[in-house]
Short mmCIF file of C-alpha atoms in Angstrom, two decimals:
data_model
loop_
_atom_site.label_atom_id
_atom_site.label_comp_id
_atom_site.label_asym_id
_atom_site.label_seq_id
_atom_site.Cartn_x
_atom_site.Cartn_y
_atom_site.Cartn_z
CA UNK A 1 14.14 19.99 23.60
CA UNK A 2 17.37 20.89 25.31
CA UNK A 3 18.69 23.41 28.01
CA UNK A 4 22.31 24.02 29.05
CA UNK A 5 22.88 24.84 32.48
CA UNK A 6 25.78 26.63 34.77
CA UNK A 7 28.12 25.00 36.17
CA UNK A 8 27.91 27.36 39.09
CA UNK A 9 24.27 28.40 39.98
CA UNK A 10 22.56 25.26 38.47
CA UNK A 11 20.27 27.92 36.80
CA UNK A 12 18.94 27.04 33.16
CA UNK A 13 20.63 29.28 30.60
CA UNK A 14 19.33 28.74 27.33
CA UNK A 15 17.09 26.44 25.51
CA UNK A 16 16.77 24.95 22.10
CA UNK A 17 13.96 23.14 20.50
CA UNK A 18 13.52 21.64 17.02
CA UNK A 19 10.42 21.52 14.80
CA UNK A 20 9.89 17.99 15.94
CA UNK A 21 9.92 18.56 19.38
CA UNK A 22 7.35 21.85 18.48
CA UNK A 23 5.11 19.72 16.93
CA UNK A 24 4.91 16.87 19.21
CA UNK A 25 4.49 19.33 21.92
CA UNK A 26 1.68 21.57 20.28
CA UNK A 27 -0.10 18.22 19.56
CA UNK A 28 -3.37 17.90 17.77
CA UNK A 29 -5.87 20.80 17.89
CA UNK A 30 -8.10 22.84 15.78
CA UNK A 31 -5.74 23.98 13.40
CA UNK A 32 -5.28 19.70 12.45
CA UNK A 33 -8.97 19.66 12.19
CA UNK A 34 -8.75 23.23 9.71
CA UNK A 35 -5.60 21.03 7.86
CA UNK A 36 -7.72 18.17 7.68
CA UNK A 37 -10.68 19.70 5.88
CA UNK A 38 -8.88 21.70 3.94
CA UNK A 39 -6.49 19.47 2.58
CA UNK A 40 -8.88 16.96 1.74
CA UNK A 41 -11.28 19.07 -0.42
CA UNK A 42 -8.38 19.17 -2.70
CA UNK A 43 -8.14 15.80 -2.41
CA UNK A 44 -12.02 15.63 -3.05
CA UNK A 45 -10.94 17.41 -6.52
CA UNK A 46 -7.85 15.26 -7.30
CA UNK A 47 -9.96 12.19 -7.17
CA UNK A 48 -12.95 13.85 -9.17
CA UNK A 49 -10.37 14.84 -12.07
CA UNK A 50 -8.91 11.29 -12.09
CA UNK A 51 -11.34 8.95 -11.61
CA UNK A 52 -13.94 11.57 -13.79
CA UNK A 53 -12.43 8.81 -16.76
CA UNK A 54 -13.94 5.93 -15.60
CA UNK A 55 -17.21 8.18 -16.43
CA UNK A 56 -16.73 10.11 -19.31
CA UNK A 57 -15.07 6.70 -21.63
CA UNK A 58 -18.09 5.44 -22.22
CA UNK A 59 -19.33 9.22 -23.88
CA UNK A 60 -16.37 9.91 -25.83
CA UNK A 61 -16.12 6.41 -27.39
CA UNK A 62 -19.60 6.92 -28.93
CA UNK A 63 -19.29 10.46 -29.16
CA UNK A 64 -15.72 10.46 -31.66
CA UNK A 65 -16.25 6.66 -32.33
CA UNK A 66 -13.17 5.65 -30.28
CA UNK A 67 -11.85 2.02 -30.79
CA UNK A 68 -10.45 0.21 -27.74
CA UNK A 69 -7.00 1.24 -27.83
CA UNK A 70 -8.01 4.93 -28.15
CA UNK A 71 -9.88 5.07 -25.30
CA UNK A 72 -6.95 3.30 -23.22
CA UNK A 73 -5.30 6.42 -24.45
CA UNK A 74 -7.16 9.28 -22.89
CA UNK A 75 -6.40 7.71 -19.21
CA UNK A 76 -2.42 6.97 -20.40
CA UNK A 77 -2.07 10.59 -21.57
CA UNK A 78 -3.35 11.85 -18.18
CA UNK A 79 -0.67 9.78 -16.51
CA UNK A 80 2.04 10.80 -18.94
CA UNK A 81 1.26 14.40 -17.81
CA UNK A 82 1.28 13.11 -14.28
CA UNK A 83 4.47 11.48 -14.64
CA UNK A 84 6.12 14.16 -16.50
CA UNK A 85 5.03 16.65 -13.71
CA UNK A 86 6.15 14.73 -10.70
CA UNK A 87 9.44 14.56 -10.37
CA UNK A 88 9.40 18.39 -11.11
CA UNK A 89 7.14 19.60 -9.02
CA UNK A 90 8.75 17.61 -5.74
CA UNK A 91 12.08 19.60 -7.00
CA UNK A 92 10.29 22.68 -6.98
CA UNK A 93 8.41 21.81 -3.42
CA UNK A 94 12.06 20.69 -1.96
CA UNK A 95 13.95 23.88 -3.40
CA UNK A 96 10.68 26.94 -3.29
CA UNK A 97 8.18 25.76 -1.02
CA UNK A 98 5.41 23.11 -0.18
CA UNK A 99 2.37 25.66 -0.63
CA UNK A 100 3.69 26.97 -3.67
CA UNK A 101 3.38 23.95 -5.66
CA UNK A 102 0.57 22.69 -4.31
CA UNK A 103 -1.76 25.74 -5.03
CA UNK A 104 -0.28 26.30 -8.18
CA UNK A 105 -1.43 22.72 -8.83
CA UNK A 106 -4.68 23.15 -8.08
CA UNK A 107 -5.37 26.38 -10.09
CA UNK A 108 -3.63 24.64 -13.06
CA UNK A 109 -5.21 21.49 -13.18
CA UNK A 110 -8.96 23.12 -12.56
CA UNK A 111 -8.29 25.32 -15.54
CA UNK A 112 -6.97 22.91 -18.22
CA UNK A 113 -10.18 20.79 -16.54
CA UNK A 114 -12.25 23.54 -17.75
CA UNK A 115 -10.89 24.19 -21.39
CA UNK A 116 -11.08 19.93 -21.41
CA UNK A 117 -15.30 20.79 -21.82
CA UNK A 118 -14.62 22.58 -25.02
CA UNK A 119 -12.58 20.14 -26.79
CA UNK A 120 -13.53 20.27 -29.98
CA UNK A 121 -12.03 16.84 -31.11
CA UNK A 122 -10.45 13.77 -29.52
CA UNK A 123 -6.84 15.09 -30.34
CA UNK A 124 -7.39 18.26 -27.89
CA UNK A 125 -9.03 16.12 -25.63
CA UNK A 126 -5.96 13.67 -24.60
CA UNK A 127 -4.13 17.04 -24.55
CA UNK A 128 -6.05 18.83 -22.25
CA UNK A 129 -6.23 15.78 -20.16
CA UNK A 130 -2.49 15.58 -19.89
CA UNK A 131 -2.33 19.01 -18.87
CA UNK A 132 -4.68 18.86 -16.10
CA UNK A 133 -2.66 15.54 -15.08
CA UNK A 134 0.56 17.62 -14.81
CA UNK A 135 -1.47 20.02 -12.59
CA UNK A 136 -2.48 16.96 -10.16
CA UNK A 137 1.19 16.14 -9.80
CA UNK A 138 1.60 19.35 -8.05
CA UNK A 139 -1.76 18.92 -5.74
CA UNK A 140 -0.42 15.62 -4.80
CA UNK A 141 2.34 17.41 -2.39
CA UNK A 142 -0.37 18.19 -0.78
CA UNK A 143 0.08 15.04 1.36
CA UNK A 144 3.48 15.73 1.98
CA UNK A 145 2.55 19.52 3.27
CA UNK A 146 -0.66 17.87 5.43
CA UNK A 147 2.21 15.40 7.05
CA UNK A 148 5.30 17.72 8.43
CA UNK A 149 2.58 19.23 10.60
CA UNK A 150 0.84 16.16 11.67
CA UNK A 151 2.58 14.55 15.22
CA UNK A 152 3.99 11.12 15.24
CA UNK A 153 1.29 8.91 16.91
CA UNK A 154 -1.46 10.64 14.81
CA UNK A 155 -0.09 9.94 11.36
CA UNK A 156 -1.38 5.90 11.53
CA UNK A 157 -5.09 7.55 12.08
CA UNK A 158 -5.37 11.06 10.26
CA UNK A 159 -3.83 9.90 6.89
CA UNK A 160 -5.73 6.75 6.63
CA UNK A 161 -8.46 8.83 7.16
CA UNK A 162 -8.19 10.84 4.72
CA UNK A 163 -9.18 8.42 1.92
CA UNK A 164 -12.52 9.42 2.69
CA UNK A 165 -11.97 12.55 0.82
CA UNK A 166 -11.03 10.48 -2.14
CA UNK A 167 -13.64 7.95 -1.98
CA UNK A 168 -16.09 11.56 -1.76
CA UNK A 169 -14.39 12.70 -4.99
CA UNK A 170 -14.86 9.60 -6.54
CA UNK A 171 -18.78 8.97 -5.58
CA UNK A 172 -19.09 12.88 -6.34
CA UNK A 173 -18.18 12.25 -10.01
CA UNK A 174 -20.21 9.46 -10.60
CA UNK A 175 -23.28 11.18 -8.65
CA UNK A 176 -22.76 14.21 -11.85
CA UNK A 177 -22.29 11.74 -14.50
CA UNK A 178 -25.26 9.85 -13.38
CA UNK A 179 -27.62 13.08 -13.06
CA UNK A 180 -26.06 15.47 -15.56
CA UNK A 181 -24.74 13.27 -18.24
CA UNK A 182 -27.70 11.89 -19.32
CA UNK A 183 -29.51 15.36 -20.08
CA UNK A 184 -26.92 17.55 -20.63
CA UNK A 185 -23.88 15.70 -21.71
CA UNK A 186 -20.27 14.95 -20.41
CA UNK A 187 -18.94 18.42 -21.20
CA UNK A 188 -21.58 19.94 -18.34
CA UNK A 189 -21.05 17.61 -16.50
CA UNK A 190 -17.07 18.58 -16.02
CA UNK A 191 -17.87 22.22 -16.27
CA UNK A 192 -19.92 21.51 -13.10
CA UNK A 193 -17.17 19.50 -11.42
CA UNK A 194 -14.58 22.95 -11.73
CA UNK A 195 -17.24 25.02 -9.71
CA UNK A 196 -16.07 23.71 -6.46
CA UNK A 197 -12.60 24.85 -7.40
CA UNK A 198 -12.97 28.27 -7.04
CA UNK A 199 -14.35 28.20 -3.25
CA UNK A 200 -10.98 26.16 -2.48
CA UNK A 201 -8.91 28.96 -4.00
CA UNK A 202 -9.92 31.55 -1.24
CA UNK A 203 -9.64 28.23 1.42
CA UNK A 204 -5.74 27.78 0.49
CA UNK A 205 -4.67 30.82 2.74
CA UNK A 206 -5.29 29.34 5.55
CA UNK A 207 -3.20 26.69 5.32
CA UNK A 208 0.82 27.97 6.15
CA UNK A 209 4.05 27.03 4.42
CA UNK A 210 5.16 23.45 6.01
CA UNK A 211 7.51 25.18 9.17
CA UNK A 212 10.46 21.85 8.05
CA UNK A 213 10.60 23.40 4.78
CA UNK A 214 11.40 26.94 6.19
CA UNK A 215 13.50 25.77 8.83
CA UNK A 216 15.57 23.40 6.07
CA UNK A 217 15.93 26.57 3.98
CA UNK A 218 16.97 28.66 6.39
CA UNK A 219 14.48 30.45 7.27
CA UNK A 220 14.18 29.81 10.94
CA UNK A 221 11.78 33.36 11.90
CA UNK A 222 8.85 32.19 9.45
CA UNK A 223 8.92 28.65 10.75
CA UNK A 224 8.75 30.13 14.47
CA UNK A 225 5.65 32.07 12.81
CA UNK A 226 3.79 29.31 11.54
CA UNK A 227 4.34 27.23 14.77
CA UNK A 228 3.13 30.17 17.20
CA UNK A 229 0.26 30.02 14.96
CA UNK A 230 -0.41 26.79 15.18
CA UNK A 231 -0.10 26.94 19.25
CA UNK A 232 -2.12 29.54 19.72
CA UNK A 233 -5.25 27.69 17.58
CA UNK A 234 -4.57 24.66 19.36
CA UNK A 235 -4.42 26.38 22.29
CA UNK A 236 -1.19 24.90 23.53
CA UNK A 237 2.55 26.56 24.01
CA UNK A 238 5.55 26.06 22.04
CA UNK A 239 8.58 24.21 24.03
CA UNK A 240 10.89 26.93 26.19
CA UNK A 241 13.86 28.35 24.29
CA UNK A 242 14.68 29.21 20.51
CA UNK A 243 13.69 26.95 17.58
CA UNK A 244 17.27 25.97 16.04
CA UNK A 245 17.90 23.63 13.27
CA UNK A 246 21.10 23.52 10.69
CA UNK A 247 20.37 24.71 7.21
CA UNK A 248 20.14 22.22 4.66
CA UNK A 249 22.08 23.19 1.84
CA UNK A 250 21.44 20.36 -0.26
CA UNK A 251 17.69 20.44 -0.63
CA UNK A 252 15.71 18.75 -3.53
CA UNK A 253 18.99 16.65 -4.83
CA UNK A 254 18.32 13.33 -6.47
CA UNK A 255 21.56 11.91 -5.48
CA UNK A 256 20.19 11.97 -1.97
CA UNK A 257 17.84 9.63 -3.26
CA UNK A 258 20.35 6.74 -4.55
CA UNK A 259 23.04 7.44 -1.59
CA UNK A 260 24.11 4.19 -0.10
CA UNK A 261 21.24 5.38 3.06
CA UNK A 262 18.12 5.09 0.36
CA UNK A 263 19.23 3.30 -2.34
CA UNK A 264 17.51 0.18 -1.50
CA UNK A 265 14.48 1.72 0.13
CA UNK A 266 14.09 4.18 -2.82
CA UNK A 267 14.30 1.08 -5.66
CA UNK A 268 11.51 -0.97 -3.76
CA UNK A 269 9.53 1.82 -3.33
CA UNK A 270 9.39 2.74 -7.15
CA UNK A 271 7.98 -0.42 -7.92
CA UNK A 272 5.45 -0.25 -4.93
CA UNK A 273 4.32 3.18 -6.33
CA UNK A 274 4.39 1.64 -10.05
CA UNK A 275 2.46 -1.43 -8.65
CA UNK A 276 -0.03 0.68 -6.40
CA UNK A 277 -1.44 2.85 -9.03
CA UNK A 278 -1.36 -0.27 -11.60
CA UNK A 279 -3.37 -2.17 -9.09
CA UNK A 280 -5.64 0.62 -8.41
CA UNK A 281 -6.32 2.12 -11.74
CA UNK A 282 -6.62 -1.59 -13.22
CA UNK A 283 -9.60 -1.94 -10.28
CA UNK A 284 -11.20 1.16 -11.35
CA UNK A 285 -11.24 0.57 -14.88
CA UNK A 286 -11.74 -2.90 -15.45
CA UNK A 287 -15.16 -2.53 -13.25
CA UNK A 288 -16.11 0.30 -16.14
CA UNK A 289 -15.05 -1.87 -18.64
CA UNK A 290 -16.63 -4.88 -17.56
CA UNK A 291 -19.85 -3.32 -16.98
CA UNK A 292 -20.01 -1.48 -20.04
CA UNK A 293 -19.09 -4.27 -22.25
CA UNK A 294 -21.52 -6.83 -20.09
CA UNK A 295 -18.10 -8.81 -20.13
CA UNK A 296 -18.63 -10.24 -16.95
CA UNK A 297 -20.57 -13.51 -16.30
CA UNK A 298 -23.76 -12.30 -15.01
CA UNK A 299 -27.11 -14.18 -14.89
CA UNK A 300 -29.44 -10.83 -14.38
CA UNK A 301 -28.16 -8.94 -17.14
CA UNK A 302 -30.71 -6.20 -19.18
CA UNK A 303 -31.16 -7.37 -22.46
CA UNK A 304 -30.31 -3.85 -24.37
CA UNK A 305 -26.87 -3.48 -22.20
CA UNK A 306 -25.78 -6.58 -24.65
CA UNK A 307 -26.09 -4.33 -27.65
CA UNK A 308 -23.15 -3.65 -29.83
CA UNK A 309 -23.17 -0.77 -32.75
CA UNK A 310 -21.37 -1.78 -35.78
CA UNK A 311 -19.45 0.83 -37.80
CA UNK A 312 -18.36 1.01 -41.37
CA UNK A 313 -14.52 0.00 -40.17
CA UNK A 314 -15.55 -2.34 -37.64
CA UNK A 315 -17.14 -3.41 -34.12
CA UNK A 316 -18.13 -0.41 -32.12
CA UNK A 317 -19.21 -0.37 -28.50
CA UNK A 318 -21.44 2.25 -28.01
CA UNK A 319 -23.23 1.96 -24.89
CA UNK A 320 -23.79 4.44 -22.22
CA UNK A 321 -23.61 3.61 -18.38
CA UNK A 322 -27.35 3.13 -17.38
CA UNK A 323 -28.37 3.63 -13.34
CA UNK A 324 -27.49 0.17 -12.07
CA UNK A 325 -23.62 0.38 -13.61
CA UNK A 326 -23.69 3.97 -12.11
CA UNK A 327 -25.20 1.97 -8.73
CA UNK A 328 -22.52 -0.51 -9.24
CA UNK A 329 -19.55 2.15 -9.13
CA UNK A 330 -20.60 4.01 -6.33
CA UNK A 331 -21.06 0.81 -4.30
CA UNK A 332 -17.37 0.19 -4.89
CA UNK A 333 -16.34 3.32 -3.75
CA UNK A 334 -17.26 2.73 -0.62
CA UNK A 335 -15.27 0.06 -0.64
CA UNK A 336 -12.30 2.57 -0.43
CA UNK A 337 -13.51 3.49 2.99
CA UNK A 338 -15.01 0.74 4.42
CA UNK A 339 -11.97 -0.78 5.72
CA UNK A 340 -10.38 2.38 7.03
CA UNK A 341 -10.74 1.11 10.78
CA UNK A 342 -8.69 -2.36 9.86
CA UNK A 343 -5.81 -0.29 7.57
CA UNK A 344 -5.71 2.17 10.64
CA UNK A 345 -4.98 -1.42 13.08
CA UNK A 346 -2.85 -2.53 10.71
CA UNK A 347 -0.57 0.48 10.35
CA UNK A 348 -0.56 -0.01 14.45
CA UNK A 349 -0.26 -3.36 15.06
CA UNK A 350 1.79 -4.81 12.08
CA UNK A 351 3.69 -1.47 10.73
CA UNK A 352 4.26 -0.03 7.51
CA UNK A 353 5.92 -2.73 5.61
CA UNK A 354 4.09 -6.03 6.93
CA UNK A 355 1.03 -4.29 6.16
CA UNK A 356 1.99 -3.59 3.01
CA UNK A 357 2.81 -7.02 2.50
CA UNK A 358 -0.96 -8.52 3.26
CA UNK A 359 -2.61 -5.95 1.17
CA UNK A 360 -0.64 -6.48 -1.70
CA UNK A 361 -1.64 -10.53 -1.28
CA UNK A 362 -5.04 -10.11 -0.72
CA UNK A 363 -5.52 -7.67 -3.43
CA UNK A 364 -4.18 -10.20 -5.93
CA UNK A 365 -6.53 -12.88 -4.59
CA UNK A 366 -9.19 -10.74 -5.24
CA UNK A 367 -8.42 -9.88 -8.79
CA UNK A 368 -8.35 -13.25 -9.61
CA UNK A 369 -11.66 -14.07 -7.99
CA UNK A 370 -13.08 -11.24 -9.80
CA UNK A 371 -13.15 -13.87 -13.13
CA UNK A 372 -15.64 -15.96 -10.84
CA UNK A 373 -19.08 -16.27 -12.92
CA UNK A 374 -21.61 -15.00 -10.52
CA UNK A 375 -24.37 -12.55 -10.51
CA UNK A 376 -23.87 -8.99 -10.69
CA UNK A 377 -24.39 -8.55 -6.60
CA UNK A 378 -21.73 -10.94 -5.85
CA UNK A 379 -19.42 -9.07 -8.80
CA UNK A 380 -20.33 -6.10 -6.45
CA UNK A 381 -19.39 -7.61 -3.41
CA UNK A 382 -15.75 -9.36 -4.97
CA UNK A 383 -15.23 -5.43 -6.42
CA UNK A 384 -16.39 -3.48 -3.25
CA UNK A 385 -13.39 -5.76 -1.44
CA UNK A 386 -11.02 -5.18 -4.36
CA UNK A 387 -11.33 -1.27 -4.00
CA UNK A 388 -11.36 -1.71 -0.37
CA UNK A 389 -7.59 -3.08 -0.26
CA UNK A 390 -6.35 -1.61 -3.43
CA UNK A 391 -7.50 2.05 -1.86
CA UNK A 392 -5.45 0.77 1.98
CA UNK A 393 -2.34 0.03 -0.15
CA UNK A 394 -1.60 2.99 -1.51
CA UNK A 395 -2.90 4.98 1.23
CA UNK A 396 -0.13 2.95 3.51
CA UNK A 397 2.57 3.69 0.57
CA UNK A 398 1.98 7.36 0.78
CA UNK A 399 2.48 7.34 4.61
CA UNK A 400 5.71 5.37 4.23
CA UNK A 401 7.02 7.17 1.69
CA UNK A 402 6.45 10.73 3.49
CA UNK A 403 8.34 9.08 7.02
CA UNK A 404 11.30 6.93 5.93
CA UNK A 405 12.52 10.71 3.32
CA UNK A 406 13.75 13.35 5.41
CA UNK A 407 12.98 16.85 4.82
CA UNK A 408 15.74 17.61 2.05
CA UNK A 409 14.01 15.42 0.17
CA UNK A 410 10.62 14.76 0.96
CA UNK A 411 8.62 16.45 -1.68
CA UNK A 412 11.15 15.19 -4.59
CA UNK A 413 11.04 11.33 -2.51
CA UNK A 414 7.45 11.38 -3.61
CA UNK A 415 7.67 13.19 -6.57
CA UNK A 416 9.98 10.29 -8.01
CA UNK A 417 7.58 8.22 -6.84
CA UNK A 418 4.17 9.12 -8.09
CA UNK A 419 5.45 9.15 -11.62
CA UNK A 420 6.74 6.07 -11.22
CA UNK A 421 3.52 5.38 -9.59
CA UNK A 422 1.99 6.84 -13.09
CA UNK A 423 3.82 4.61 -15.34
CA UNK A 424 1.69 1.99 -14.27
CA UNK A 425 -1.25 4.28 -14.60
CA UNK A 426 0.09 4.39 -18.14
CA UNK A 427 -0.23 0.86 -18.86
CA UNK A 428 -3.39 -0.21 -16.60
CA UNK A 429 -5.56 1.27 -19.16
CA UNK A 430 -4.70 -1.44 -22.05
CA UNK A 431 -4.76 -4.00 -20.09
CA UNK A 432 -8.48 -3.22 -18.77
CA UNK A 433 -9.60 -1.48 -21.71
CA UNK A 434 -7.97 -3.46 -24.57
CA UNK A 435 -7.17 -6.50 -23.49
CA UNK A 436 -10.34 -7.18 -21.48
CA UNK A 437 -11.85 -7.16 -24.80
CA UNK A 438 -10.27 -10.49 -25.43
CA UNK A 439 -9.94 -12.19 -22.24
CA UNK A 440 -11.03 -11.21 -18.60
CA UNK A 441 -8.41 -13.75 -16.91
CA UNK A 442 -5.85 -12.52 -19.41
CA UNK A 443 -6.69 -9.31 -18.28
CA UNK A 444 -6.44 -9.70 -14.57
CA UNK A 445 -3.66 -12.11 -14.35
CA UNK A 446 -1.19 -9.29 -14.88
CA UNK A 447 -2.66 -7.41 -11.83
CA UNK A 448 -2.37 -10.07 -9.63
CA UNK A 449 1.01 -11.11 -10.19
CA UNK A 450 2.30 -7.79 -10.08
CA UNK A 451 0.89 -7.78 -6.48
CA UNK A 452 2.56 -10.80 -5.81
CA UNK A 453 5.83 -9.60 -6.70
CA UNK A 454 5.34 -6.86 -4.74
CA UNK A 455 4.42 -7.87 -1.97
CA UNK A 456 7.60 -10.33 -1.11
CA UNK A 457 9.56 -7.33 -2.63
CA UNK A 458 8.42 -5.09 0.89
CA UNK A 459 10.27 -7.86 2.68
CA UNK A 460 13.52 -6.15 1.80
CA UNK A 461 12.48 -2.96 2.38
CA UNK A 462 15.27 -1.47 5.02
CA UNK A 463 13.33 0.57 7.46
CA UNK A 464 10.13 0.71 9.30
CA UNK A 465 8.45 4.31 10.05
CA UNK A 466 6.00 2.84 12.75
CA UNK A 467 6.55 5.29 15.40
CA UNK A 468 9.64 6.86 14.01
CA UNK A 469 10.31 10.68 13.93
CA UNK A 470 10.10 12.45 10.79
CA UNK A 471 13.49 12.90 9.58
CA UNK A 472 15.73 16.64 8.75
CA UNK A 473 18.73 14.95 7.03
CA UNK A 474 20.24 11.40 6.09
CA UNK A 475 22.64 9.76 8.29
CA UNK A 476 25.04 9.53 5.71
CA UNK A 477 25.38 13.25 5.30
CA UNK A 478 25.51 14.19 9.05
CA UNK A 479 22.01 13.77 8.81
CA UNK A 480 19.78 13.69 11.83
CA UNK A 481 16.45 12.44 13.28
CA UNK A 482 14.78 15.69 14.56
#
């Protein structure tokens, strides 16, 4: 912070501070551990509505008698709505308000989750499923609320962290689809996943608008608010002096995004994002697919899991998870977790953009290597490692993308990318679901070289974060680290 003094007495006259300096100074406290929790039962949900797919394909296929390509098309329609959603809900977080969008998010995407139950045929279902995937694109601001109020050197350890929540939301899923589905069905077993919804609702109020969106928008008094609040539950004080910060007129514009500042950074990034969720997504459900089609090369496979169900029109796969594919997925979660303590040494030691670098090389090793004929515990070994640095890549992508943006432009940074992110959601799905069908290398080769490419792409990225304040504006626009 800053203080101007007399020139006569030497006495201090007035003091400034900026939300940076309020936030460093507050530190980490109980309200982090409140934010933490909080934040990451939505997250809990987010990853229970996406990853709920991976459970419910097998259902709906013999359920409607889906062929391949239909199938594909329940998880690309979800994306689409993602996609669709993103960019406009980080305009609407950048221009109205982090919260906003965010809890509006979540109550949209739990209902249209809800009404998804009582689909009465496979055209409302890929509806309702885009629907609640535009609702997720507002939840997933979430992370950019849970960062502005997060200090510098915590960010490499909280946000990391928070994949936990995920890998909870994903085991949570596959926990109900293991004990529900086969008594009562796939549409209980979503109605029972929306239940946890409604305790999150009344949750939400604790959590305050982000204090650099109020103070970007001009609204200095409610940003002083929120911080005294957060001082006074972390026990700590604000600095000495008045919180003061410029107004940022141009909030939530995309040009901001191309200027000759970002340009660069913002191009790599959308192909990061677009490889990040292809990587991921392709992990997730070519381990469904290749375990409900008994695809994979597996010496200790049961007998009945070969069957295949012929229809009038053709070859129908009809076969329901049994306990050791459920056993098989939730081994892999834990993959997503497992590695948290290396991603978190990584972010410190090598940085954002190195890191990103020996994920994204890894991870294509290891789809390749999941082609290896072996038995179905070393296939759940090669995939626990798969989801392990699949999961650390896009957790580090989200933390760079929420440091190198500044304020202005935070929220729309990431809303541009997540849907480009989505796109290759979009396409994951017939590359695991269809084309698995004819060829598992065929299949995973695309994965892996897109990791490849993207990975001596990061070598051009600009700027590193590690360490680096969050920023209010771009340089190029008077723009100024806080």
């Amino acid at each position: 912070n800053m203080c101007t003094y007399t020139s006569t007495s030497n006495q201090i006259k007035t003091c400034t501070f900026t939300v940076e300096d309020a936030v460093e100074k507050i530190g980490f406290g109980r309200f982090h551990i409140l934010l933490f929790f909080i934040m990451g039962s939505s997250t809990i949900l987010e990853a229970m509505e996406i990853m709920l797919l991976a459970v419910v394909s097998p259902e709906i296929r013999c359920e409607w008698r889906l062929s391949d390509w239909q199938v594909a098309l329940v998880s690309t329609m979800v994306f689409l709505g993602f996609m669709l959603c993103g960019v406009l809900s980080g305009y609407i977080a950048d221009r109205y308000g982090r919260w906003k969008v965010v809890f509006g998010g979540f109550v949209w995407s739990a209902y249209f989750s809800l009404l998804t139950s009582f689909a009465p045929t496979y055209g409302w279902f890929i509806f309702l499923r885009s629907m609640v995937g535009c609702g997720v694109a507002g939840v997933s601001q979430g992370f950019v609320l849970k960062t502005e109020f997060i200090p510098a050197k915590y960010r490499a350890i909280l946000l990391p962290l928070a994949s936990v929540f995920w890998m909870l939301g994903s085991m949570l899923i596959i926990v109900l689809g293991m004990v529900v589905v086969p008594s009562m069905g796939w549409r209980w077993m979503i109605r029972i996943s929306v239940t946890p919804s409604i305790i999150l609702i009344f949750l939400f109020k604790f959590i305050p608008e982000s204090a650099r969106y109020n103070v970007s928008a001009g609204n200095v008094q409610a940003a002083v608010e929120t911080l005294q609040r957060i001082a006074r539950m972390n026990r700590a004080s604000l600095p000495p002096g008045r919180l003061v910060e410029s107004v940022v007129s141009e909030r939530g514009s995309w040009r901001m995004l191309l200027n000759s500042s970002f340009r660069r950074t913002s191009l790599l990034l959308w192909y990061t994002w677009f490889v990040a969720s292809f990587a991921y997504y392709g992990s997730v459900l070519s381990s469904s697919e290749l375990l409900e089609k008994n695809l994979l090369c597996v010496t200790n496979a049961d007998g009945e899991h070969q069957v295949k169900h012929r229809q009038e029109d053709g070859l129908c796969y009809c076969i329901p998870f049994h306990f050791n594919d459920y056993q098989t997925l939730l081994v892999s979660c834990l993959g997503e977790v497992a590695l948290v303590p290396l991603n978190i040494c990584l972010l410190n030691v090598l940085g954002r953009k190195l890191s990103l670098t020996v994920l994204q090389l890894v991870s294509a090793i290891l789809f390749m290597m999941i082609n290896i004929c072996t038995t179905m515990f070393g296939f759940t070994v090669l995939l626990f490692l798969l989801r392990s640095l699949v999961s650390m890549n896009f957790t580090v992508v989200y933390i760079y993308t929420a440091e190198v943006y500044p304020t202005a432009v935070r929220s729309l940074g990431m809303g541009f990318c997540t849907s480009f992110s989505r796109i290759g959601g979009m396409i994951a799905p017939f590359i695991a679901q269809v084309l698995m069908s004819e060829s598992v290398i065929l299949a995973l080769s695309p994965f892996a070289a897109a990791c490849v490419i993207c990975a001596l792409g990061n070598f051009l990225l600009p700027i590193e974060t590690r360490g680096r304040a969050l920023l209010v504006r771009n340089k190029q626009s008077n723009y100024t680290n806080t």
